[in-house]
Amino acid sequence: MKPDIPAAASFTALILACLSTMTLADDHGSLHLDNVWARATPPGASTGAGYLTIHNHGGDEDRLTGASVEFAERVEIHRSVEEDGMARMEKLAEGLPVPANGMVSLSPGGYHLMFLELNGQLVKGDTHALTLKFEQAGEQEVTLEVRAHDSDGDNHHHHH
Ligand SMILES: [Cu+2]
């Protein structure tokens, strides 16, 4: 009689159960990406802006380090700042931190994705793939929706 065999088997089963639970919970890493949109651009525009909300349900800080799209040559992470009454933008060379158990919003007047050297116009109602690069979560692909130029992005806010 070997009483430790059933014990070992149930221990293995327990480990597998834990692993599969973790895999389900970790579907998109610890990140939840929400309200992903870009402003429609006028004909001939060479740049555009994109926005989203990044929720981090994990206990570790992550960092948005870059992004790519098919409709522009380059994507930079920018912040709008006001200095001496003048609005200007600065590039976040170190990326954008996403706090543990927290969130960060990219929205008009603040942080945004800057699409540079557009290959075509961003037309209201169109959707495009957006690949975001995170230090911890790696590459995450989401769908970006083009909204009216004056959209404030709140119309489609999604609660979870
Ligand atoms: Cu910008």
mmCIF file with all atom_site columns, C-alpha atoms and ligand atoms in Angstrom:
data_model
loop_
_atom_site.group_PDB
_atom_site.id
_atom_site.type_symbol
_atom_site.label_atom_id
_atom_site.label_alt_id
_atom_site.label_comp_id
_atom_site.label_asym_id
_atom_site.label_entity_id
_atom_site.label_seq_id
_atom_site.pdbx_PDB_ins_code
_atom_site.Cartn_x
_atom_site.Cartn_y
_atom_site.Cartn_z
_atom_site.occupancy
_atom_site.B_iso_or_equiv
_atom_site.pdbx_formal_charge
_atom_site.auth_seq_id
_atom_site.auth_comp_id
_atom_site.auth_asym_id
_atom_site.auth_atom_id
_atom_site.pdbx_PDB_model_num
ATOM   1   C  CA . MET A 1 1   ? 0.000   0.000  0.000   1.00 0.00 ? 1   MET A CA 1
ATOM   2   C  CA . LYS A 1 2   ? 1.354   3.448  -0.955  1.00 0.00 ? 2   LYS A CA 1
ATOM   3   C  CA . PRO A 1 3   ? -0.755  6.076  0.773   1.00 0.00 ? 3   PRO A CA 1
ATOM   4   C  CA . ASP A 1 4   ? 1.203   8.993  -0.646  1.00 0.00 ? 4   ASP A CA 1
ATOM   5   C  CA . ILE A 1 5   ? 0.197   8.332  -4.251  1.00 0.00 ? 5   ILE A CA 1
ATOM   6   C  CA . PRO A 1 6   ? -3.420  9.585  -3.932  1.00 0.00 ? 6   PRO A CA 1
ATOM   7   C  CA . ALA A 1 7   ? -2.114  12.552 -1.966  1.00 0.00 ? 7   ALA A CA 1
ATOM   8   C  CA . ALA A 1 8   ? 0.393   13.377 -4.710  1.00 0.00 ? 8   ALA A CA 1
ATOM   9   C  CA . ALA A 1 9   ? -2.319  13.005 -7.356  1.00 0.00 ? 9   ALA A CA 1
ATOM   10  C  CA . SER A 1 10  ? -4.688  15.390 -5.611  1.00 0.00 ? 10  SER A CA 1
ATOM   11  C  CA . PHE A 1 11  ? -1.841  17.840 -5.026  1.00 0.00 ? 11  PHE A CA 1
ATOM   12  C  CA . THR A 1 12  ? -1.133  17.785 -8.779  1.00 0.00 ? 12  THR A CA 1
ATOM   13  C  CA . ALA A 1 13  ? -4.844  18.295 -9.462  1.00 0.00 ? 13  ALA A CA 1
ATOM   14  C  CA . LEU A 1 14  ? -4.853  21.253 -7.098  1.00 0.00 ? 14  LEU A CA 1
ATOM   15  C  CA . ILE A 1 15  ? -1.860  22.826 -8.882  1.00 0.00 ? 15  ILE A CA 1
ATOM   16  C  CA . LEU A 1 16  ? -3.534  22.350 -12.268 1.00 0.00 ? 16  LEU A CA 1
ATOM   17  C  CA . ALA A 1 17  ? -6.759  23.887 -10.966 1.00 0.00 ? 17  ALA A CA 1
ATOM   18  C  CA . CYS A 1 18  ? -4.822  26.893 -9.710  1.00 0.00 ? 18  CYS A CA 1
ATOM   19  C  CA . LEU A 1 19  ? -2.952  27.278 -12.977 1.00 0.00 ? 19  LEU A CA 1
ATOM   20  C  CA . SER A 1 20  ? -6.110  27.194 -15.094 1.00 0.00 ? 20  SER A CA 1
ATOM   21  C  CA . THR A 1 21  ? -7.790  29.737 -12.801 1.00 0.00 ? 21  THR A CA 1
ATOM   22  C  CA . MET A 1 22  ? -4.776  32.004 -13.123 1.00 0.00 ? 22  MET A CA 1
ATOM   23  C  CA . THR A 1 23  ? -4.767  31.650 -16.901 1.00 0.00 ? 23  THR A CA 1
ATOM   24  C  CA . LEU A 1 24  ? -8.419  32.723 -17.090 1.00 0.00 ? 24  LEU A CA 1
ATOM   25  C  CA . ALA A 1 25  ? -7.874  35.701 -14.812 1.00 0.00 ? 25  ALA A CA 1
ATOM   26  C  CA . ASP A 1 26  ? -4.732  36.703 -16.703 1.00 0.00 ? 26  ASP A CA 1
ATOM   27  C  CA . ASP A 1 27  ? -6.409  36.772 -20.116 1.00 0.00 ? 27  ASP A CA 1
ATOM   28  C  CA . HIS A 1 28  ? -5.071  40.268 -20.901 1.00 0.00 ? 28  HIS A CA 1
ATOM   29  C  CA . GLY A 1 29  ? -2.426  40.291 -18.231 1.00 0.00 ? 29  GLY A CA 1
ATOM   30  C  CA . SER A 1 30  ? -3.688  42.438 -15.374 1.00 0.00 ? 30  SER A CA 1
ATOM   31  C  CA . LEU A 1 31  ? -4.702  45.202 -17.749 1.00 0.00 ? 31  LEU A CA 1
ATOM   32  C  CA . HIS A 1 32  ? -8.130  46.235 -18.877 1.00 0.00 ? 32  HIS A CA 1
ATOM   33  C  CA . LEU A 1 33  ? -8.139  48.600 -21.853 1.00 0.00 ? 33  LEU A CA 1
ATOM   34  C  CA . ASP A 1 34  ? -11.211 50.705 -22.265 1.00 0.00 ? 34  ASP A CA 1
ATOM   35  C  CA . ASN A 1 35  ? -12.748 53.506 -24.326 1.00 0.00 ? 35  ASN A CA 1
ATOM   36  C  CA . VAL A 1 36  ? -10.159 53.314 -27.127 1.00 0.00 ? 36  VAL A CA 1
ATOM   37  C  CA . TRP A 1 37  ? -10.756 56.003 -29.737 1.00 0.00 ? 37  TRP A CA 1
ATOM   38  C  CA . ALA A 1 38  ? -9.138  58.484 -32.078 1.00 0.00 ? 38  ALA A CA 1
ATOM   39  C  CA . ARG A 1 39  ? -10.260 61.839 -33.368 1.00 0.00 ? 39  ARG A CA 1
ATOM   40  C  CA . ALA A 1 40  ? -11.422 62.056 -36.954 1.00 0.00 ? 40  ALA A CA 1
ATOM   41  C  CA . THR A 1 41  ? -8.932  64.093 -38.980 1.00 0.00 ? 41  THR A CA 1
ATOM   42  C  CA . PRO A 1 42  ? -9.562  66.708 -41.672 1.00 0.00 ? 42  PRO A CA 1
ATOM   43  C  CA . PRO A 1 43  ? -8.433  65.804 -45.221 1.00 0.00 ? 43  PRO A CA 1
ATOM   44  C  CA . GLY A 1 44  ? -4.695  66.181 -45.687 1.00 0.00 ? 44  GLY A CA 1
ATOM   45  C  CA . ALA A 1 45  ? -3.861  66.176 -41.981 1.00 0.00 ? 45  ALA A CA 1
ATOM   46  C  CA . SER A 1 46  ? -0.490  64.613 -41.219 1.00 0.00 ? 46  SER A CA 1
ATOM   47  C  CA . THR A 1 47  ? -1.100  63.899 -37.533 1.00 0.00 ? 47  THR A CA 1
ATOM   48  C  CA . GLY A 1 48  ? -3.878  62.522 -35.360 1.00 0.00 ? 48  GLY A CA 1
ATOM   49  C  CA . ALA A 1 49  ? -4.526  61.780 -31.704 1.00 0.00 ? 49  ALA A CA 1
ATOM   50  C  CA . GLY A 1 50  ? -5.752  58.691 -29.880 1.00 0.00 ? 50  GLY A CA 1
ATOM   51  C  CA . TYR A 1 51  ? -7.104  58.104 -26.399 1.00 0.00 ? 51  TYR A CA 1
ATOM   52  C  CA . LEU A 1 52  ? -7.914  55.265 -24.024 1.00 0.00 ? 52  LEU A CA 1
ATOM   53  C  CA . THR A 1 53  ? -8.225  54.319 -20.387 1.00 0.00 ? 53  THR A CA 1
ATOM   54  C  CA . ILE A 1 54  ? -5.846  51.740 -18.940 1.00 0.00 ? 54  ILE A CA 1
ATOM   55  C  CA . HIS A 1 55  ? -6.922  49.911 -15.780 1.00 0.00 ? 55  HIS A CA 1
ATOM   56  C  CA . ASN A 1 56  ? -4.308  47.862 -13.948 1.00 0.00 ? 56  ASN A CA 1
ATOM   57  C  CA . HIS A 1 57  ? -5.895  45.208 -11.718 1.00 0.00 ? 57  HIS A CA 1
ATOM   58  C  CA . GLY A 1 58  ? -2.508  43.760 -10.849 1.00 0.00 ? 58  GLY A CA 1
ATOM   59  C  CA . GLY A 1 59  ? -0.268  44.436 -7.894  1.00 0.00 ? 59  GLY A CA 1
ATOM   60  C  CA . ASP A 1 60  ? 2.667   45.520 -10.047 1.00 0.00 ? 60  ASP A CA 1
ATOM   61  C  CA . GLU A 1 61  ? 3.183   48.806 -11.825 1.00 0.00 ? 61  GLU A CA 1
ATOM   62  C  CA . ASP A 1 62  ? 3.275   48.546 -15.606 1.00 0.00 ? 62  ASP A CA 1
ATOM   63  C  CA . ARG A 1 63  ? 4.294   51.096 -18.210 1.00 0.00 ? 63  ARG A CA 1
ATOM   64  C  CA . LEU A 1 64  ? 2.994   51.956 -21.651 1.00 0.00 ? 64  LEU A CA 1
ATOM   65  C  CA . THR A 1 65  ? 6.168   52.239 -23.710 1.00 0.00 ? 65  THR A CA 1
ATOM   66  C  CA . GLY A 1 66  ? 4.886   52.538 -27.265 1.00 0.00 ? 66  GLY A CA 1
ATOM   67  C  CA . ALA A 1 67  ? 2.233   51.747 -29.828 1.00 0.00 ? 67  ALA A CA 1
ATOM   68  C  CA . SER A 1 68  ? 1.809   51.069 -33.509 1.00 0.00 ? 68  SER A CA 1
ATOM   69  C  CA . VAL A 1 69  ? -0.965  51.339 -36.108 1.00 0.00 ? 69  VAL A CA 1
ATOM   70  C  CA . GLU A 1 70  ? -1.245  50.643 -39.830 1.00 0.00 ? 70  GLU A CA 1
ATOM   71  C  CA . PHE A 1 71  ? -2.496  54.142 -40.682 1.00 0.00 ? 71  PHE A CA 1
ATOM   72  C  CA . ALA A 1 72  ? 0.538   56.065 -39.404 1.00 0.00 ? 72  ALA A CA 1
ATOM   73  C  CA . GLU A 1 73  ? 4.281   55.656 -39.651 1.00 0.00 ? 73  GLU A CA 1
ATOM   74  C  CA . ARG A 1 74  ? 4.956   56.365 -35.995 1.00 0.00 ? 74  ARG A CA 1
ATOM   75  C  CA . VAL A 1 75  ? 3.102   56.639 -32.717 1.00 0.00 ? 75  VAL A CA 1
ATOM   76  C  CA . GLU A 1 76  ? 4.419   58.689 -29.802 1.00 0.00 ? 76  GLU A CA 1
ATOM   77  C  CA . ILE A 1 77  ? 3.084   59.067 -26.272 1.00 0.00 ? 77  ILE A CA 1
ATOM   78  C  CA . HIS A 1 78  ? 2.489   62.756 -25.553 1.00 0.00 ? 78  HIS A CA 1
ATOM   79  C  CA . ARG A 1 79  ? 1.287   64.986 -22.782 1.00 0.00 ? 79  ARG A CA 1
ATOM   80  C  CA . SER A 1 80  ? -0.418  68.321 -23.370 1.00 0.00 ? 80  SER A CA 1
ATOM   81  C  CA . VAL A 1 81  ? 0.937   71.011 -21.083 1.00 0.00 ? 81  VAL A CA 1
ATOM   82  C  CA . GLU A 1 82  ? 0.094   74.657 -20.703 1.00 0.00 ? 82  GLU A CA 1
ATOM   83  C  CA . GLU A 1 83  ? 2.982   77.042 -20.242 1.00 0.00 ? 83  GLU A CA 1
ATOM   84  C  CA . ASP A 1 84  ? 2.601   80.821 -20.077 1.00 0.00 ? 84  ASP A CA 1
ATOM   85  C  CA . GLY A 1 85  ? -0.919  80.426 -21.446 1.00 0.00 ? 85  GLY A CA 1
ATOM   86  C  CA . MET A 1 86  ? 0.363   78.464 -24.453 1.00 0.00 ? 86  MET A CA 1
ATOM   87  C  CA . ALA A 1 87  ? -0.695  74.882 -25.000 1.00 0.00 ? 87  ALA A CA 1
ATOM   88  C  CA . ARG A 1 88  ? 2.045   72.625 -26.242 1.00 0.00 ? 88  ARG A CA 1
ATOM   89  C  CA . MET A 1 89  ? 2.839   68.925 -26.252 1.00 0.00 ? 89  MET A CA 1
ATOM   90  C  CA . GLU A 1 90  ? 5.781   67.034 -24.914 1.00 0.00 ? 90  GLU A CA 1
ATOM   91  C  CA . LYS A 1 91  ? 6.865   63.510 -25.721 1.00 0.00 ? 91  LYS A CA 1
ATOM   92  C  CA . LEU A 1 92  ? 7.055   61.070 -22.808 1.00 0.00 ? 92  LEU A CA 1
ATOM   93  C  CA . ALA A 1 93  ? 10.420  59.529 -23.573 1.00 0.00 ? 93  ALA A CA 1
ATOM   94  C  CA . GLU A 1 94  ? 10.166  57.136 -20.621 1.00 0.00 ? 94  GLU A CA 1
ATOM   95  C  CA . GLY A 1 95  ? 6.621   56.055 -21.458 1.00 0.00 ? 95  GLY A CA 1
ATOM   96  C  CA . LEU A 1 96  ? 3.539   56.357 -19.293 1.00 0.00 ? 96  LEU A CA 1
ATOM   97  C  CA . PRO A 1 97  ? 3.442   54.539 -15.921 1.00 0.00 ? 97  PRO A CA 1
ATOM   98  C  CA . VAL A 1 98  ? 0.281   52.591 -15.053 1.00 0.00 ? 98  VAL A CA 1
ATOM   99  C  CA . PRO A 1 99  ? 0.096   52.330 -11.244 1.00 0.00 ? 99  PRO A CA 1
ATOM   100 C  CA . ALA A 1 100 ? -0.523  49.001 -9.508  1.00 0.00 ? 100 ALA A CA 1
ATOM   101 C  CA . ASN A 1 101 ? -4.236  48.566 -8.695  1.00 0.00 ? 101 ASN A CA 1
ATOM   102 C  CA . GLY A 1 102 ? -4.842  51.853 -10.442 1.00 0.00 ? 102 GLY A CA 1
ATOM   103 C  CA . MET A 1 103 ? -5.565  53.430 -13.773 1.00 0.00 ? 103 MET A CA 1
ATOM   104 C  CA . VAL A 1 104 ? -4.405  56.113 -16.147 1.00 0.00 ? 104 VAL A CA 1
ATOM   105 C  CA . SER A 1 105 ? -6.525  57.970 -18.678 1.00 0.00 ? 105 SER A CA 1
ATOM   106 C  CA . LEU A 1 106 ? -5.386  59.313 -22.015 1.00 0.00 ? 106 LEU A CA 1
ATOM   107 C  CA . SER A 1 107 ? -7.896  62.002 -22.878 1.00 0.00 ? 107 SER A CA 1
ATOM   108 C  CA . PRO A 1 108 ? -8.111  65.326 -24.732 1.00 0.00 ? 108 PRO A CA 1
ATOM   109 C  CA . GLY A 1 109 ? -6.047  68.003 -23.010 1.00 0.00 ? 109 GLY A CA 1
ATOM   110 C  CA . GLY A 1 110 ? -3.864  65.455 -21.239 1.00 0.00 ? 110 GLY A CA 1
ATOM   111 C  CA . TYR A 1 111 ? -1.993  62.324 -22.187 1.00 0.00 ? 111 TYR A CA 1
ATOM   112 C  CA . HIS A 1 112 ? -2.565  61.072 -25.716 1.00 0.00 ? 112 HIS A CA 1
ATOM   113 C  CA . LEU A 1 113 ? -1.190  58.847 -28.426 1.00 0.00 ? 113 LEU A CA 1
ATOM   114 C  CA . MET A 1 114 ? 0.174   60.979 -31.239 1.00 0.00 ? 114 MET A CA 1
ATOM   115 C  CA . PHE A 1 115 ? -0.127  59.419 -34.689 1.00 0.00 ? 115 PHE A CA 1
ATOM   116 C  CA . LEU A 1 116 ? 2.584   60.835 -36.946 1.00 0.00 ? 116 LEU A CA 1
ATOM   117 C  CA . GLU A 1 117 ? 2.866   60.731 -40.732 1.00 0.00 ? 117 GLU A CA 1
ATOM   118 C  CA . LEU A 1 118 ? -0.690  59.545 -41.380 1.00 0.00 ? 118 LEU A CA 1
ATOM   119 C  CA . ASN A 1 119 ? -1.111  57.406 -44.493 1.00 0.00 ? 119 ASN A CA 1
ATOM   120 C  CA . GLY A 1 120 ? -4.743  58.390 -44.810 1.00 0.00 ? 120 GLY A CA 1
ATOM   121 C  CA . GLN A 1 121 ? -7.607  60.251 -43.252 1.00 0.00 ? 121 GLN A CA 1
ATOM   122 C  CA . LEU A 1 122 ? -9.186  59.043 -40.000 1.00 0.00 ? 122 LEU A CA 1
ATOM   123 C  CA . VAL A 1 123 ? -12.884 58.903 -40.816 1.00 0.00 ? 123 VAL A CA 1
ATOM   124 C  CA . LYS A 1 124 ? -15.606 58.968 -38.156 1.00 0.00 ? 124 LYS A CA 1
ATOM   125 C  CA . GLY A 1 125 ? -17.111 55.499 -37.635 1.00 0.00 ? 125 GLY A CA 1
ATOM   126 C  CA . ASP A 1 126 ? -14.081 53.600 -38.926 1.00 0.00 ? 126 ASP A CA 1
ATOM   127 C  CA . THR A 1 127 ? -12.262 51.151 -36.702 1.00 0.00 ? 127 THR A CA 1
ATOM   128 C  CA . HIS A 1 128 ? -8.561  50.301 -36.745 1.00 0.00 ? 128 HIS A CA 1
ATOM   129 C  CA . ALA A 1 129 ? -6.292  47.890 -34.929 1.00 0.00 ? 129 ALA A CA 1
ATOM   130 C  CA . LEU A 1 130 ? -4.031  49.493 -32.336 1.00 0.00 ? 130 LEU A CA 1
ATOM   131 C  CA . THR A 1 131 ? -1.108  47.596 -30.843 1.00 0.00 ? 131 THR A CA 1
ATOM   132 C  CA . LEU A 1 132 ? 0.001   48.867 -27.460 1.00 0.00 ? 132 LEU A CA 1
ATOM   133 C  CA . LYS A 1 133 ? 3.340   47.888 -25.950 1.00 0.00 ? 133 LYS A CA 1
ATOM   134 C  CA . PHE A 1 134 ? 3.649   47.487 -22.196 1.00 0.00 ? 134 PHE A CA 1
ATOM   135 C  CA . GLU A 1 135 ? 6.777   46.826 -20.183 1.00 0.00 ? 135 GLU A CA 1
ATOM   136 C  CA . GLN A 1 136 ? 5.131   43.965 -18.215 1.00 0.00 ? 136 GLN A CA 1
ATOM   137 C  CA . ALA A 1 137 ? 2.040   42.930 -20.184 1.00 0.00 ? 137 ALA A CA 1
ATOM   138 C  CA . GLY A 1 138 ? 3.844   42.957 -23.549 1.00 0.00 ? 138 GLY A CA 1
ATOM   139 C  CA . GLU A 1 139 ? 1.939   43.691 -26.743 1.00 0.00 ? 139 GLU A CA 1
ATOM   140 C  CA . GLN A 1 140 ? -1.817  44.149 -26.464 1.00 0.00 ? 140 GLN A CA 1
ATOM   141 C  CA . GLU A 1 141 ? -3.985  44.575 -29.533 1.00 0.00 ? 141 GLU A CA 1
ATOM   142 C  CA . VAL A 1 142 ? -7.189  46.552 -29.222 1.00 0.00 ? 142 VAL A CA 1
ATOM   143 C  CA . THR A 1 143 ? -9.693  48.108 -31.615 1.00 0.00 ? 143 THR A CA 1
ATOM   144 C  CA . LEU A 1 144 ? -9.749  51.854 -31.923 1.00 0.00 ? 144 LEU A CA 1
ATOM   145 C  CA . GLU A 1 145 ? -12.903 53.665 -32.986 1.00 0.00 ? 145 GLU A CA 1
ATOM   146 C  CA . VAL A 1 146 ? -12.745 56.944 -34.891 1.00 0.00 ? 146 VAL A CA 1
ATOM   147 C  CA . ARG A 1 147 ? -15.074 59.527 -33.413 1.00 0.00 ? 147 ARG A CA 1
ATOM   148 C  CA . ALA A 1 148 ? -16.131 63.032 -34.386 1.00 0.00 ? 148 ALA A CA 1
ATOM   149 C  CA . HIS A 1 149 ? -13.462 65.690 -34.084 1.00 0.00 ? 149 HIS A CA 1
ATOM   150 C  CA . ASP A 1 150 ? -15.245 67.393 -31.179 1.00 0.00 ? 150 ASP A CA 1
ATOM   151 C  CA . SER A 1 151 ? -16.023 64.184 -29.293 1.00 0.00 ? 151 SER A CA 1
ATOM   152 C  CA . ASP A 1 152 ? -15.026 64.327 -25.649 1.00 0.00 ? 152 ASP A CA 1
ATOM   153 C  CA . GLY A 1 153 ? -14.897 60.566 -25.471 1.00 0.00 ? 153 GLY A CA 1
ATOM   154 C  CA . ASP A 1 154 ? -17.383 60.277 -22.637 1.00 0.00 ? 154 ASP A CA 1
ATOM   155 C  CA . ASN A 1 155 ? -20.370 59.151 -24.724 1.00 0.00 ? 155 ASN A CA 1
ATOM   156 C  CA . HIS A 1 156 ? -19.218 55.563 -24.858 1.00 0.00 ? 156 HIS A CA 1
ATOM   157 C  CA . HIS A 1 157 ? -17.860 55.216 -21.377 1.00 0.00 ? 157 HIS A CA 1
ATOM   158 C  CA . HIS A 1 158 ? -18.015 51.647 -20.257 1.00 0.00 ? 158 HIS A CA 1
ATOM   159 C  CA . HIS A 1 159 ? -18.290 50.573 -16.635 1.00 0.00 ? 159 HIS A CA 1
ATOM   160 C  CA . HIS A 1 160 ? -17.136 47.234 -15.397 1.00 0.00 ? 160 HIS A CA 1
HETATM 161 CU CU . CU  B 2 .   ? 0.752   65.182 -29.289 1.00 0.00 ? 1   CU  B CU 1
#
